Coordinates of C-alpha atoms in Angstrom, one line a residue:
Chain A
M1 CA -4.5 2.6 26.7
A2 CA -3.6 -1.0 26.5
L3 CA -4.9 -2.6 23.4
S4 CA -2.0 -4.9 23.5
L5 CA -2.4 -8.0 21.3
G6 CA 0.3 -9.9 23.1
S7 CA 2.5 -9.6 20.0
T8 CA 5.0 -6.9 21.0
F9 CA 7.2 -6.6 24.0
A10 CA 10.0 -4.1 24.5
L11 CA 13.0 -5.0 26.6
S12 CA 15.0 -2.1 27.6
L13 CA 18.0 -3.2 29.6
A14 CA 19.5 0.0 30.7
S15 CA 22.3 -0.8 32.9
P16 CA 23.4 0.9 36.0
F17 CA 26.9 0.7 34.7
S18 CA 26.2 2.3 31.5
A19 CA 27.7 5.6 32.5
L20 CA 31.1 3.9 32.7
P21 CA 31.7 2.2 29.3
G22 CA 34.7 0.2 29.2
Q23 CA 35.9 1.3 32.7
A24 CA 36.3 -1.1 35.7
A25 CA 35.5 0.5 39.0
K26 CA 38.7 1.7 40.5
R27 CA 39.7 0.2 43.8
P28 CA 42.8 0.4 45.8
S29 CA 44.9 -2.6 45.5
I30 CA 45.7 -4.6 48.5
S31 CA 48.5 -7.2 49.1
S32 CA 47.9 -10.8 49.0
S33 CA 46.2 -11.3 52.3
A34 CA 43.1 -13.4 52.6
A35 CA 41.1 -10.4 52.5
G36 CA 43.0 -9.3 49.4
K37 CA 42.3 -12.6 47.7
I38 CA 38.6 -12.4 48.4
F39 CA 38.6 -8.9 47.2
L40 CA 40.4 -9.8 44.0
N41 CA 37.8 -12.5 43.4
A42 CA 35.0 -10.0 44.0
K43 CA 36.8 -7.6 41.6
N44 CA 36.8 -10.3 38.9
I45 CA 33.2 -11.1 39.3
E46 CA 32.3 -7.4 39.3
K47 CA 34.4 -7.0 36.1
K48 CA 32.6 -10.0 34.4
H49 CA 29.2 -8.5 35.5
L50 CA 30.2 -5.1 34.3
H51 CA 31.2 -6.5 30.9
Q52 CA 27.9 -8.4 30.8
F53 CA 25.8 -5.3 31.6
Q54 CA 27.8 -3.2 29.1
K55 CA 27.0 -5.8 26.5
A56 CA 23.4 -6.0 27.5
S57 CA 23.0 -2.2 27.6
K58 CA 23.6 -2.2 23.8
V59 CA 20.3 -4.0 23.4
L60 CA 17.7 -1.2 23.4
A61 CA 14.5 -2.7 22.3
Y62 CA 13.1 -5.4 20.1
Y63 CA 9.8 -6.7 18.9
G64 CA 8.7 -10.1 18.0
L65 CA 6.4 -11.7 15.4
T66 CA 3.3 -13.3 16.9
N67 CA 1.5 -16.1 15.3
P68 CA -2.0 -15.6 14.1
P69 CA -4.4 -17.4 16.4
Y70 CA -5.0 -20.2 14.0
K71 CA -3.2 -22.3 11.7
L72 CA -2.2 -21.0 8.4
D73 CA -4.6 -23.2 6.5
A74 CA -7.5 -22.5 8.9
L75 CA -9.0 -19.7 6.7
E76 CA -9.2 -21.9 3.6
P77 CA -10.9 -21.5 1.1
Y78 CA -11.4 -17.8 1.7
M79 CA -7.8 -17.0 2.4
S80 CA -5.3 -19.8 1.2
R81 CA -2.4 -21.1 3.2
R82 CA -0.1 -19.9 0.5
T83 CA -1.3 -16.4 1.0
L84 CA -0.8 -16.5 4.7
E85 CA 2.6 -18.1 4.4
L86 CA 3.7 -15.1 2.2
H87 CA 1.6 -12.4 4.0
W88 CA 2.5 -13.4 7.5
G89 CA 5.6 -15.4 7.1
S90 CA 7.3 -13.2 4.7
I91 CA 5.9 -9.7 4.6
H92 CA 4.9 -9.2 8.2
R93 CA 8.0 -11.0 9.4
G94 CA 9.9 -8.5 7.1
Y95 CA 8.4 -5.5 8.8
V96 CA 9.5 -6.9 12.2
D97 CA 13.0 -7.5 11.2
S98 CA 13.2 -4.1 9.4
L99 CA 11.9 -2.4 12.5
N100 CA 14.4 -4.1 14.9
K101 CA 17.2 -3.3 12.5
Q102 CA 16.2 0.4 12.7
L103 CA 15.8 0.5 16.5
A104 CA 19.3 -0.9 16.9
K105 CA 20.5 2.6 15.9
S106 CA 17.6 4.7 17.2
T107 CA 16.9 6.2 20.6
L108 CA 13.3 5.0 20.6
Y109 CA 13.2 2.2 23.0
G110 CA 11.0 0.9 25.9
C111 CA 7.8 1.7 24.1
T112 CA 4.7 -0.4 23.7
M113 CA 4.0 -0.8 20.0
E114 CA 1.2 1.8 20.3
E115 CA 3.4 4.3 21.9
L116 CA 6.0 3.7 19.3
I117 CA 3.5 4.3 16.5
K118 CA 2.0 7.5 17.9
T119 CA 5.6 8.8 18.5
T120 CA 7.0 8.0 15.1
F121 CA 3.9 9.3 13.3
N122 CA 5.1 12.6 14.5
N123 CA 1.8 14.3 13.7
G124 CA 1.9 13.6 10.0
N125 CA 5.6 13.8 9.4
P126 CA 6.4 10.2 10.0
L127 CA 9.9 9.1 11.1
P128 CA 11.3 6.2 9.2
E129 CA 10.4 3.7 11.9
Y130 CA 6.7 4.6 11.5
N131 CA 6.0 2.5 8.5
N132 CA 7.5 -0.7 10.0
A133 CA 5.9 -0.2 13.3
A134 CA 2.4 0.7 12.1
E135 CA 2.4 -2.2 9.6
I136 CA 3.4 -4.7 12.3
W137 CA 0.5 -3.5 14.5
N138 CA -1.9 -3.4 11.6
H139 CA -1.1 -6.9 10.6
D140 CA -1.4 -8.4 14.2
F141 CA -4.7 -6.7 14.3
F142 CA -5.7 -8.1 11.0
W143 CA -4.9 -11.8 11.9
E144 CA -7.0 -11.3 15.0
S145 CA -9.8 -9.6 13.1
M146 CA -10.3 -12.9 11.3
Q147 CA -11.2 -16.5 12.4
P148 CA -12.1 -19.7 10.9
N149 CA -15.9 -20.0 10.6
G150 CA -16.1 -16.2 11.0
G151 CA -18.6 -14.0 9.4
K152 CA -22.3 -14.1 10.0
L153 CA -23.6 -11.5 12.6
P154 CA -22.4 -9.8 15.5
W155 CA -24.6 -9.9 18.6
G156 CA -25.4 -8.1 21.8
G157 CA -24.1 -4.6 22.6
L158 CA -21.9 -4.5 19.4
L159 CA -24.9 -5.3 17.2
Q160 CA -26.9 -2.6 19.0
Q161 CA -24.2 -0.1 18.6
I162 CA -23.8 -0.8 14.9
E163 CA -27.5 -0.5 14.3
K164 CA -27.5 2.7 16.3
D165 CA -24.6 4.2 14.4
F166 CA -25.4 2.9 10.8
G167 CA -29.1 2.3 10.9
S168 CA -28.9 -1.4 10.3
F169 CA -26.3 -4.1 10.0
S170 CA -26.9 -4.4 6.3
N171 CA -26.2 -0.7 5.9
F172 CA -23.0 -1.0 7.8
R173 CA -22.0 -4.1 5.6
D174 CA -22.8 -2.3 2.4
D175 CA -21.0 0.7 3.6
F176 CA -17.9 -1.4 4.4
V177 CA -18.0 -3.3 1.1
Q178 CA -18.4 -0.1 -0.9
T179 CA -15.5 1.5 0.8
A180 CA -13.3 -1.4 0.1
I181 CA -14.4 -1.7 -3.5
T182 CA -13.7 2.0 -4.2
F183 CA -10.4 2.0 -2.6
F184 CA -7.6 3.7 -4.5
G185 CA -4.0 2.2 -3.9
S186 CA -2.6 0.4 -0.9
G187 CA -4.1 0.7 2.5
W188 CA -6.6 -0.5 5.0
V189 CA -10.4 -0.2 5.7
W190 CA -11.3 0.1 9.3
L191 CA -14.3 -0.2 11.6
V192 CA -13.4 2.2 14.4
L193 CA -14.9 3.7 17.4
K194 CA -14.4 7.5 17.2
T195 CA -13.5 8.8 20.6
N196 CA -14.7 12.3 20.1
E197 CA -17.9 11.5 18.3
K198 CA -18.6 8.5 20.4
K199 CA -19.7 6.5 17.4
L200 CA -18.6 3.5 15.2
S201 CA -17.4 4.7 11.8
I202 CA -15.9 3.2 8.8
V203 CA -12.6 4.9 7.8
K204 CA -9.9 4.1 5.1
T205 CA -6.2 4.7 5.5
S206 CA -3.4 4.8 3.1
N207 CA -0.4 2.5 3.0
A208 CA 0.6 2.1 6.8
V209 CA -1.6 4.7 8.5
C210 CA -3.4 3.4 11.5
P211 CA -6.3 5.2 13.2
L212 CA -4.5 5.0 16.6
V213 CA -2.6 8.0 15.6
W214 CA -5.9 10.1 15.8
G215 CA -6.8 8.7 19.1
D216 CA -9.6 6.5 17.7
I217 CA -10.1 2.9 18.7
P218 CA -10.0 0.2 15.9
I219 CA -12.4 -2.5 16.1
I220 CA -11.9 -4.5 12.9
N221 CA -9.6 -3.9 9.9
L222 CA -9.2 -5.3 6.4
D223 CA -5.9 -5.3 4.5
M224 CA -6.5 -3.7 1.1
W225 CA -2.8 -4.1 -0.1
E226 CA -3.0 -6.2 -3.2
H227 CA -0.5 -8.8 -1.5
S228 CA -3.4 -9.6 0.8
Y229 CA -5.8 -10.8 -1.9
Y230 CA -4.0 -11.2 -5.2
L231 CA -3.0 -14.8 -5.1
D232 CA -6.6 -15.9 -4.2
Y233 CA -8.7 -13.4 -6.0
K234 CA -6.5 -11.6 -8.6
D235 CA -8.3 -8.4 -9.1
D236 CA -11.7 -9.4 -7.9
I237 CA -11.8 -7.1 -4.8
S238 CA -15.5 -7.5 -4.6
K239 CA -15.4 -11.2 -3.9
Y240 CA -12.5 -10.8 -1.4
V241 CA -14.4 -8.2 0.6
N242 CA -17.7 -10.2 0.5
N243 CA -15.9 -13.4 1.6
F244 CA -14.3 -11.5 4.4
M245 CA -17.6 -10.2 5.6
D246 CA -19.4 -13.5 5.3
H247 CA -16.8 -16.0 6.2
L248 CA -13.7 -14.5 7.9
I249 CA -14.5 -11.5 10.1
S250 CA -14.2 -12.4 13.7
W251 CA -17.1 -10.7 15.7
H252 CA -15.6 -12.3 18.9
S253 CA -12.5 -10.2 18.5
A254 CA -14.6 -7.1 17.7
T255 CA -16.8 -7.6 20.7
A256 CA -13.8 -8.0 23.0
R257 CA -12.4 -4.8 21.5
I258 CA -15.3 -2.7 21.9
V259 CA -16.0 -4.0 25.4
R260 CA -12.4 -2.7 26.2
A261 CA -13.0 0.4 24.3
E262 CA -16.0 1.3 26.5
A263 CA -13.6 1.7 29.4
F264 CA -12.3 4.7 27.6
V265 CA -15.3 6.0 25.6
N266 CA -18.7 6.6 27.3
L267 CA -21.1 5.2 24.8
G268 CA -24.2 6.1 26.6
E269 CA -25.7 6.8 30.0
P270 CA -26.5 3.9 32.1
K271 CA -30.2 3.4 32.9
I272 CA -30.4 3.9 36.7
P273 CA -33.9 3.1 37.9
V274 CA -35.4 5.9 39.9
A275 CA -36.5 4.9 43.4
Chain B
M1 CA -0.5 -8.8 -32.9
A2 CA -1.6 -5.9 -34.9
F3 CA -0.6 -2.6 -33.6
R4 CA -3.4 -0.1 -33.6
A5 CA -3.4 3.5 -32.6
L6 CA -2.7 3.9 -28.9
F7 CA -5.7 6.0 -28.2
A8 CA -8.4 4.7 -30.4
K9 CA -10.8 7.5 -29.7
K10 CA -14.5 7.2 -30.3
T11 CA -16.4 10.4 -30.3
L12 CA -19.5 10.2 -28.2
T13 CA -22.1 12.7 -29.0
R14 CA -24.6 13.4 -26.4
V15 CA -28.1 14.0 -27.6
S16 CA -30.6 15.9 -25.6
A17 CA -34.2 14.6 -25.0
F18 CA -35.5 16.7 -27.7
A19 CA -33.3 15.3 -30.4
P20 CA -35.2 16.4 -33.5
V21 CA -35.9 19.8 -32.2
S22 CA -32.4 20.4 -31.0
A23 CA -31.1 19.3 -34.4
S24 CA -33.0 21.7 -36.2
L25 CA -32.4 24.4 -33.8
D26 CA -28.8 23.6 -34.4
R27 CA -29.1 24.3 -38.0
C28 CA -31.0 27.5 -37.4
L29 CA -29.2 29.0 -34.4
G30 CA -25.9 27.2 -34.2
S31 CA -24.5 24.7 -31.8
S32 CA -24.6 27.1 -28.9
L33 CA -28.1 26.3 -28.0
R34 CA -27.6 22.5 -28.0
Q35 CA -27.9 20.8 -24.6
G36 CA -25.5 18.0 -25.6
R37 CA -21.7 18.2 -25.7
A38 CA -19.3 16.0 -27.4
F39 CA -16.4 14.4 -25.5
T40 CA -13.9 11.8 -26.5
V41 CA -14.0 8.4 -24.7
A42 CA -10.7 6.7 -23.9
S43 CA -10.3 3.0 -24.9
L44 CA -7.9 0.2 -24.1
P45 CA -5.0 0.3 -26.4
D46 CA -3.7 -3.1 -27.8
L47 CA -0.4 -4.5 -26.9
A48 CA 2.3 -4.7 -29.6
Y49 CA 3.2 -8.3 -28.6
D50 CA 1.4 -11.3 -27.2
Y51 CA 0.8 -11.7 -23.5
G52 CA 3.3 -14.5 -23.3
A53 CA 6.0 -12.7 -25.3
L54 CA 7.8 -11.3 -22.2
E55 CA 8.3 -14.5 -20.4
P56 CA 10.1 -15.5 -18.4
V57 CA 10.6 -12.0 -17.1
I58 CA 6.9 -11.3 -16.8
S59 CA 4.5 -14.1 -17.1
G60 CA 1.7 -14.2 -19.6
E61 CA -0.9 -14.6 -16.8
I62 CA 0.3 -11.3 -15.2
M63 CA 0.3 -9.5 -18.6
R64 CA -3.1 -10.8 -19.4
L65 CA -4.7 -9.7 -16.0
H66 CA -2.8 -6.5 -16.0
H67 CA -4.0 -5.5 -19.5
Q68 CA -7.5 -7.0 -19.6
K69 CA -8.6 -6.5 -16.0
H70 CA -6.6 -3.7 -14.4
H71 CA -6.0 -1.4 -17.3
Q72 CA -9.4 -2.0 -18.7
S73 CA -11.0 -1.1 -15.3
Y74 CA -9.1 2.2 -15.3
V75 CA -10.3 2.9 -18.8
T76 CA -14.0 2.1 -17.8
N77 CA -14.0 4.1 -14.7
Y78 CA -12.3 7.0 -16.3
N79 CA -14.9 7.1 -18.9
N80 CA -17.7 6.9 -16.2
A81 CA -16.0 9.7 -14.2
L82 CA -15.8 11.8 -17.4
E83 CA -19.4 11.3 -18.2
Q84 CA -20.4 12.3 -14.7
L85 CA -18.1 15.3 -14.9
D86 CA -19.7 16.4 -18.1
A87 CA -23.1 16.3 -16.5
A88 CA -21.9 18.1 -13.5
I89 CA -20.3 20.9 -15.6
A90 CA -23.4 21.1 -17.6
K91 CA -25.5 21.6 -14.5
G92 CA -23.1 23.9 -12.9
D93 CA -22.6 21.6 -9.9
A94 CA -19.3 22.8 -8.7
S95 CA -19.1 20.5 -5.7
A96 CA -19.8 17.4 -7.9
V97 CA -17.0 18.6 -10.3
V98 CA -14.5 18.9 -7.4
R99 CA -15.7 15.5 -5.8
L100 CA -14.9 13.7 -9.2
Q101 CA -11.4 14.9 -9.3
S102 CA -9.9 12.1 -7.3
A103 CA -11.6 9.4 -9.5
I104 CA -10.4 11.2 -12.6
K105 CA -6.8 11.5 -11.3
F106 CA -6.8 7.9 -10.2
N107 CA -8.4 6.2 -13.2
G108 CA -7.1 8.7 -15.8
G109 CA -3.7 8.4 -14.4
G110 CA -3.9 4.7 -14.5
H111 CA -4.8 4.8 -18.1
I112 CA -2.0 7.3 -19.1
N113 CA 0.6 5.3 -17.1
H114 CA -0.3 1.9 -18.3
T115 CA -0.4 3.1 -21.9
I116 CA 3.1 4.3 -21.5
F117 CA 4.2 1.1 -19.8
W118 CA 3.1 -1.3 -22.5
Q119 CA 5.2 0.7 -24.9
N120 CA 8.1 0.6 -22.6
L121 CA 8.3 -3.2 -22.7
K122 CA 9.4 -5.4 -25.8
P123 CA 10.0 -9.0 -26.2
V124 CA 13.7 -10.0 -26.1
N125 CA 13.6 -11.1 -29.8
E126 CA 12.2 -7.7 -31.0
G127 CA 14.9 -5.7 -29.2
G128 CA 13.8 -5.7 -25.6
G129 CA 16.7 -5.1 -23.2
E130 CA 19.1 -3.6 -25.7
S131 CA 20.9 -0.6 -24.2
P132 CA 20.2 2.9 -25.5
H133 CA 22.6 4.3 -27.9
S134 CA 23.3 7.8 -29.3
S135 CA 21.7 10.9 -27.7
L136 CA 19.8 9.1 -24.9
G137 CA 22.8 7.0 -24.1
W138 CA 25.2 10.0 -23.9
A139 CA 22.6 11.9 -21.8
I140 CA 22.3 9.0 -19.4
D141 CA 26.2 8.8 -19.0
A142 CA 26.2 12.6 -18.5
D143 CA 23.5 12.7 -15.9
F144 CA 24.0 9.5 -14.0
G145 CA 27.6 8.2 -14.8
S146 CA 26.6 5.1 -16.5
L147 CA 23.6 3.0 -17.6
E148 CA 24.3 0.6 -14.6
A149 CA 24.2 3.5 -12.2
L150 CA 20.9 4.6 -13.6
M151 CA 19.4 1.2 -13.4
Q152 CA 20.6 0.8 -9.8
K153 CA 19.1 4.1 -8.9
I154 CA 15.8 3.3 -10.4
N155 CA 15.7 -0.2 -8.7
A156 CA 16.6 1.4 -5.4
E157 CA 13.9 3.9 -5.6
G158 CA 11.4 1.5 -6.9
A159 CA 12.1 -1.0 -4.2
A160 CA 11.9 1.7 -1.5
L161 CA 8.5 3.0 -2.6
Q162 CA 5.9 2.4 0.1
G163 CA 2.7 1.0 -1.0
S164 CA 1.7 1.4 -4.7
G165 CA 3.2 3.6 -7.4
W166 CA 5.5 4.0 -10.3
V167 CA 9.1 4.8 -10.8
W168 CA 10.1 6.9 -13.8
L169 CA 13.0 8.0 -15.8
A170 CA 12.0 11.5 -16.6
L171 CA 13.2 14.3 -18.9
D172 CA 12.6 17.9 -18.0
E173 CA 11.5 19.6 -21.1
T174 CA 13.0 23.0 -20.1
S175 CA 16.3 22.0 -18.6
K176 CA 16.7 18.9 -20.9
K177 CA 18.0 17.0 -17.8
L178 CA 17.2 13.4 -17.0
S179 CA 16.0 12.4 -13.5
V180 CA 14.5 9.5 -11.5
E181 CA 11.1 10.3 -10.0
T182 CA 8.6 8.2 -8.1
T183 CA 4.9 8.9 -8.1
A184 CA 2.3 7.4 -5.7
N185 CA -0.8 5.3 -6.6
Q186 CA -1.6 6.1 -10.2
D187 CA -0.4 9.8 -10.2
P188 CA 1.0 10.5 -13.7
L189 CA 4.6 11.9 -13.9
V190 CA 3.4 15.4 -14.4
T191 CA 2.1 15.6 -10.9
K192 CA 5.8 15.7 -10.0
G193 CA 6.5 18.6 -12.4
A194 CA 4.6 20.1 -15.2
T195 CA 7.6 20.1 -17.5
L196 CA 8.4 16.4 -16.8
I197 CA 8.1 14.0 -19.7
P198 CA 8.2 10.2 -19.0
L199 CA 10.7 8.2 -21.0
L200 CA 10.4 5.0 -19.0
G201 CA 8.0 4.0 -16.3
I202 CA 8.1 0.9 -14.1
D203 CA 4.8 -0.2 -12.4
V204 CA 5.5 -1.2 -8.8
W205 CA 2.1 -2.0 -7.8
E206 CA 1.9 -5.5 -6.5
H207 CA -0.5 -6.6 -9.2
A208 CA 2.4 -6.0 -11.7
Y209 CA 4.5 -8.8 -10.2
Y210 CA 3.0 -10.5 -7.2
L211 CA 1.8 -13.7 -8.9
Q212 CA 5.3 -14.4 -10.2
Y213 CA 7.7 -12.7 -7.7
Q214 CA 5.6 -12.6 -4.7
N215 CA 6.8 -9.9 -2.4
V216 CA 10.4 -9.8 -3.9
R217 CA 10.0 -6.6 -5.6
P218 CA 13.7 -6.1 -6.1
E219 CA 13.9 -9.3 -8.1
Y220 CA 11.2 -8.1 -10.5
L221 CA 13.0 -4.7 -10.9
K222 CA 16.2 -6.4 -11.6
N223 CA 14.7 -8.6 -14.3
I224 CA 12.5 -6.1 -16.0
W225 CA 15.5 -4.6 -17.7
K226 CA 15.8 -7.5 -19.9
V227 CA 12.5 -6.6 -21.7
M228 CA 13.0 -2.8 -21.5
N229 CA 12.2 -1.0 -24.7
W230 CA 14.9 1.7 -24.9
K231 CA 14.1 2.4 -28.5
Y232 CA 10.8 4.0 -27.3
A233 CA 12.6 6.0 -24.7
S234 CA 15.1 7.2 -27.2
Q235 CA 12.4 8.3 -29.7
V236 CA 10.6 10.3 -27.0
Y237 CA 13.9 11.8 -25.9
E238 CA 15.0 12.8 -29.4
K239 CA 11.7 14.3 -30.1
A240 CA 11.7 16.4 -27.0
T241 CA 15.4 17.5 -27.4
A242 CA 15.1 18.2 -31.2

């Protein structure tokens, strides 16, 4: 499942020489004939490469911070530049740095971010890396769930699916807003495509939990941590959510995501005309 | 600012639709036949100091929002939940009773925790930040080594707390030992142990510091000790260990 958002890439540089730390390959020594000289050169080069590979093999994996797909002031006045500077530049970046620090001492490497999240969630007993990994993914997803001049209505297949699963778009919107307003604590509100029930659903998760761990496919999310809205809205959650729905939510992203999701979840039988 | 009782309780008496009849029935047959029940409503306690009195440690804007908006909404929602609970109990609607528990725990917990929190803080010119003496001071030295060690432990646990919650200096009523605990969201300290009494609590929800410290929670924790009301903690401690 490749819901990759281009944000994370793992480089694992396992070296063929990693079994021999600190040891140069042993060769019989040869006297100073031409062959010997050439051989000695080769040995030096090999030693240099060996050293580089050994240094490189200590780097296991690292993840990077991607930029949101718009400038930091592009979501004004609904989400201020200051909020994004702190939320993305400081908090999101902090999760990336923390994860890379943790991974330097861990055996979890070579994973895509989603694999890392599922592994570290550990079926409900999360490992220490989980929080950082999941928050990185959640935030990447969040920036892409918004766009300047967003909001308004979805269209086409996504709108049809929403109407099918919620009755009407306004039912869905009310449900989403209500879920956010009655949120306890920190966490996220999601529109997900549930893989087992094969329908769209609104879920809330606490802290860093991400619906990927249950095998569901997220379509849109909204950050309900206070740092996401406090500078702009103080405690007025209702205004924050309504502005998100009316002006920020990116139905383009949602459409792309559900189109991809349909490769994994059968949302209906195709209408094949009978001859 | 005048200091009024913390829990200014108003008694709300619920009257059934047939008020005159039930009143007279009441007189004749006693209260057991009454449809209505009385329950006490919670209300927002006043602060013992002005909103700006804790500056520059905690800004007046944060104190005002925290008290007038956040704490008030916990009180309001708690009272709503209580009213719904009352109706559910009267009707015998067990699933409604159970369903309301999370709202009661969250909003009631928020009310309890913040009521303690306002008393845990004091302006510097009224004694805020002064170290604890006598019995609490000795107990801290005995259980943690020193006051600095305790502060560091609380700061570390508060900074490490994921999401929203509280960090507490707790006293175990039975063992008389002090400990540092954390609770998530608005869970009160008793959820960590029925015999735990809160001496000090620090709110590490983002609304408690974000406007001023942004995401630098450790800075907020470092500074809040300057306005900590150890006198309150000592009073609670002495009462519990008497």
